[in-house]
Coordinates of N, CA and C and ligand atoms in Angstrom, one line a residue:
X240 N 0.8 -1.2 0.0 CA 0.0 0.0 0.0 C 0.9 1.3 0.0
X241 N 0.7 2.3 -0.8 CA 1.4 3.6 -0.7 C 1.1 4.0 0.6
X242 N 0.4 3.9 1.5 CA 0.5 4.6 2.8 C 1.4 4.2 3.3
X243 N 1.5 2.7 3.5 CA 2.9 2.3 4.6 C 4.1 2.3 4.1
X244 N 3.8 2.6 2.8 CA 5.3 2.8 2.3 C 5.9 4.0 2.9
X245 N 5.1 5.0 2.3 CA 5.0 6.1 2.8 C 5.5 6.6 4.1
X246 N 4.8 6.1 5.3 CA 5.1 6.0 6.9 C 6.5 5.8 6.9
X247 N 6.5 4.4 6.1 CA 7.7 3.3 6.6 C 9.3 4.6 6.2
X248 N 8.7 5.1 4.8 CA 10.4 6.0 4.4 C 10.2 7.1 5.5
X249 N 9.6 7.8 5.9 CA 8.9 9.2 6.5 C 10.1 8.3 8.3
X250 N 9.6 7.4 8.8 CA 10.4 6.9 10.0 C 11.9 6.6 9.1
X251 N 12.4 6.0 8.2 CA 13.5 5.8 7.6 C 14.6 7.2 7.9
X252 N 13.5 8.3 7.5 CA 14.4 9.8 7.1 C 14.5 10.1 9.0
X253 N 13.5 9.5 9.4 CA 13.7 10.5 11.0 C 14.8 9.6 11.4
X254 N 15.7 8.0 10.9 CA 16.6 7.8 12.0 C 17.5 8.8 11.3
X255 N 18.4 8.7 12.8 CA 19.5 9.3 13.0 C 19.7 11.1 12.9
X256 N 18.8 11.2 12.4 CA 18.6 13.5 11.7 C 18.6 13.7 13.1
X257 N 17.2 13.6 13.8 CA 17.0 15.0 14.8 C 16.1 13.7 16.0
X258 N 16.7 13.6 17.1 CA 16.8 12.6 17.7 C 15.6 13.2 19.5
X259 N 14.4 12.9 19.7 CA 13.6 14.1 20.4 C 14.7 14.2 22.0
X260 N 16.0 14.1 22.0 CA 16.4 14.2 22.9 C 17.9 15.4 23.4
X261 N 17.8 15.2 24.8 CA 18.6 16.2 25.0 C 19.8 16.3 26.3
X262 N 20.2 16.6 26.8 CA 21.0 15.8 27.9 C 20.7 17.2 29.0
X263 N 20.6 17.3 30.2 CA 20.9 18.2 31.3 C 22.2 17.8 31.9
X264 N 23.5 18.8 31.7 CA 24.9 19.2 31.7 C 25.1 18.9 33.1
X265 N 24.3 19.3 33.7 CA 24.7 19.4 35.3 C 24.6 17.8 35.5
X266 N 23.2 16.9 35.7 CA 23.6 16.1 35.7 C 24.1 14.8 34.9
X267 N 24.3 15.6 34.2 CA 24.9 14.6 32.5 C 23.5 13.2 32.5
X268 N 22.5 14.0 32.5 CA 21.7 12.7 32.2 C 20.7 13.5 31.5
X269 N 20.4 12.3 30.6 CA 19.6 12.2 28.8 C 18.1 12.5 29.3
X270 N 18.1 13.6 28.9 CA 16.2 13.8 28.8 C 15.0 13.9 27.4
X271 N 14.2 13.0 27.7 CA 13.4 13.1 26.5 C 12.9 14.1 26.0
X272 N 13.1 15.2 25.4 CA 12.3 16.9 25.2 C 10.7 16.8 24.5
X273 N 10.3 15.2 24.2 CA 8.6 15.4 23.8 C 8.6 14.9 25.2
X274 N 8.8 13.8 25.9 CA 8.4 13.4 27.1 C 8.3 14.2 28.2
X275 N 9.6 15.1 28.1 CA 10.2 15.6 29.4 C 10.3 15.0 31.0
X276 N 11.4 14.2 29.8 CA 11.5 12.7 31.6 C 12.9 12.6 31.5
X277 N 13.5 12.6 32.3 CA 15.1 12.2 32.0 C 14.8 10.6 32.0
X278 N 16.1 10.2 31.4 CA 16.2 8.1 30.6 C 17.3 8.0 30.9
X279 N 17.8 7.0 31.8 CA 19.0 6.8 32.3 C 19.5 6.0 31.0
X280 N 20.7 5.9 30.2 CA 21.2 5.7 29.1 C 20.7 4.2 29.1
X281 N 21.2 3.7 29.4 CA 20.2 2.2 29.6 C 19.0 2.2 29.0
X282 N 18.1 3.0 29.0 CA 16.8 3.0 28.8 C 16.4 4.2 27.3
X283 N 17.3 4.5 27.4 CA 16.8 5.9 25.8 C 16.9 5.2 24.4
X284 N 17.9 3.9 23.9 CA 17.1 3.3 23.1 C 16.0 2.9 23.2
X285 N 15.4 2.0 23.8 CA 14.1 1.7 24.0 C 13.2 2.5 24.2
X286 N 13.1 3.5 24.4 CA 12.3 4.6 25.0 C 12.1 5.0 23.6
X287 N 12.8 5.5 22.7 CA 13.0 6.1 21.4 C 12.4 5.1 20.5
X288 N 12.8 4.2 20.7 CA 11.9 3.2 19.9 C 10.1 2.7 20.1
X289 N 10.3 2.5 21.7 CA 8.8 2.4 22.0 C 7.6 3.3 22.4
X290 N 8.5 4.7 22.5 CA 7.2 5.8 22.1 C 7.7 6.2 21.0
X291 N 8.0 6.4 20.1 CA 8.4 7.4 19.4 C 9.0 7.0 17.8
X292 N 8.9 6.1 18.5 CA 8.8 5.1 16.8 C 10.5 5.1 16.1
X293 N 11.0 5.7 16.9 CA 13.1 6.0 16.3 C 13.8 4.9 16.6
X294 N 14.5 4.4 15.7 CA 15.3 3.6 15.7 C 16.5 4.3 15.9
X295 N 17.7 3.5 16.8 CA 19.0 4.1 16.9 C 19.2 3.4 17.9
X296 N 20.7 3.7 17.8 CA 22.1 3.0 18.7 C 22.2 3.8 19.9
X297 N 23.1 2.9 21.3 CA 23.6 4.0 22.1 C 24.6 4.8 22.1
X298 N 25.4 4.2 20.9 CA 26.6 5.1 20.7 C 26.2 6.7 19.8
X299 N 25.1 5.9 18.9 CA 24.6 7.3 17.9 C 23.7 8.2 19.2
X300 N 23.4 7.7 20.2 CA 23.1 8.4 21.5 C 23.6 9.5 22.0
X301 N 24.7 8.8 22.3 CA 26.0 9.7 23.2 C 26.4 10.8 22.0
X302 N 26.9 10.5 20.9 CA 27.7 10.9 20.0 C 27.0 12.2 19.4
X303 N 25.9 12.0 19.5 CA 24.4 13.1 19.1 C 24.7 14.2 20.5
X304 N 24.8 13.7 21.8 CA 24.4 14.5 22.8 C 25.7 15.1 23.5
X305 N 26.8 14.4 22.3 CA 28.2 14.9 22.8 C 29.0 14.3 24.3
X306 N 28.0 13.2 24.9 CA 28.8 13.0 26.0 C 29.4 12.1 26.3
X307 N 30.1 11.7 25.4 CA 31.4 10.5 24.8 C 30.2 9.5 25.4
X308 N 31.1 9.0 26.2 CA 31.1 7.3 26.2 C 30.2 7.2 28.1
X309 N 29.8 8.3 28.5 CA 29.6 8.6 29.6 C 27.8 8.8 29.8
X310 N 27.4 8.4 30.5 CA 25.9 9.2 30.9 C 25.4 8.3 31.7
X311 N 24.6 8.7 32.6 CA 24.2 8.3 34.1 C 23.1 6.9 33.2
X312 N 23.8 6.0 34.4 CA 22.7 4.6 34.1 C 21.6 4.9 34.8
X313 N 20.9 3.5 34.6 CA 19.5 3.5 35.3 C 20.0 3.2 37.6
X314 N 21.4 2.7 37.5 CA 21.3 2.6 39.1 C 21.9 3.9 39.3
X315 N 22.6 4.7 38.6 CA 23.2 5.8 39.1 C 21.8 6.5 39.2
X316 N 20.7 6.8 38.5 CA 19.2 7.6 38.5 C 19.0 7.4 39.5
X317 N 18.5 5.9 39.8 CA 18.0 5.5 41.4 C 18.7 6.3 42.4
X318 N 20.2 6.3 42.4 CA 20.6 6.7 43.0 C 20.7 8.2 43.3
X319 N 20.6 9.0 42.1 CA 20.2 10.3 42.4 C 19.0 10.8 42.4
X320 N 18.2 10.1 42.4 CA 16.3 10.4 42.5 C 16.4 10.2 44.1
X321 N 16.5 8.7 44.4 CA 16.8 8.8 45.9 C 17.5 10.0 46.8
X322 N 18.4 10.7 46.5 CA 19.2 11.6 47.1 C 18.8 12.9 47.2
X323 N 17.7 12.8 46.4 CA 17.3 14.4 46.0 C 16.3 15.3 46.9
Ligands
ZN170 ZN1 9.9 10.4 25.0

């Protein structure tokens, strides 16, 4: 069908461009900017994928949000959710 074709290139063109995410510097941890939830790196492929329909890697993650090889996991979150 031309529609799913359609969809299917339309998600094609969105990997990798413009990714709905963002990082907060202070605490170097990845926040969704449609969701507005921080995603402990652990969790932002999936998240990307299962709302939002993007496919991508964690390295095309980091590498997009500039913060090498580094970003708060899901036990470091716990840990600073707890703390706060
Ligand atoms: Zn989201």
């Amino acid at each position: 069908m031309d529609l799913d074709e359609e969809s299917t290139n339309l998600a094609t063109r969105e990997y990798s461009t413009a990714l709905p995410i963002t990082v907060d510097e202070r605490y170097n941890l990845i926040v969704c900017k449609e969701c507005r939830i921080g995603l402990p790196s652990d969790w932002v492929v999936a998240h990307l994928k299962e709302h939002h329909g993007v496919r991508t890697i964690i390295k095309e993650v980091l590498t997009l949000l500039g913060v090498g090889d580094y970003a708060m996991t899901l036990a470091e979150a716990e840990n600073w959710i707890q703390n706060m």
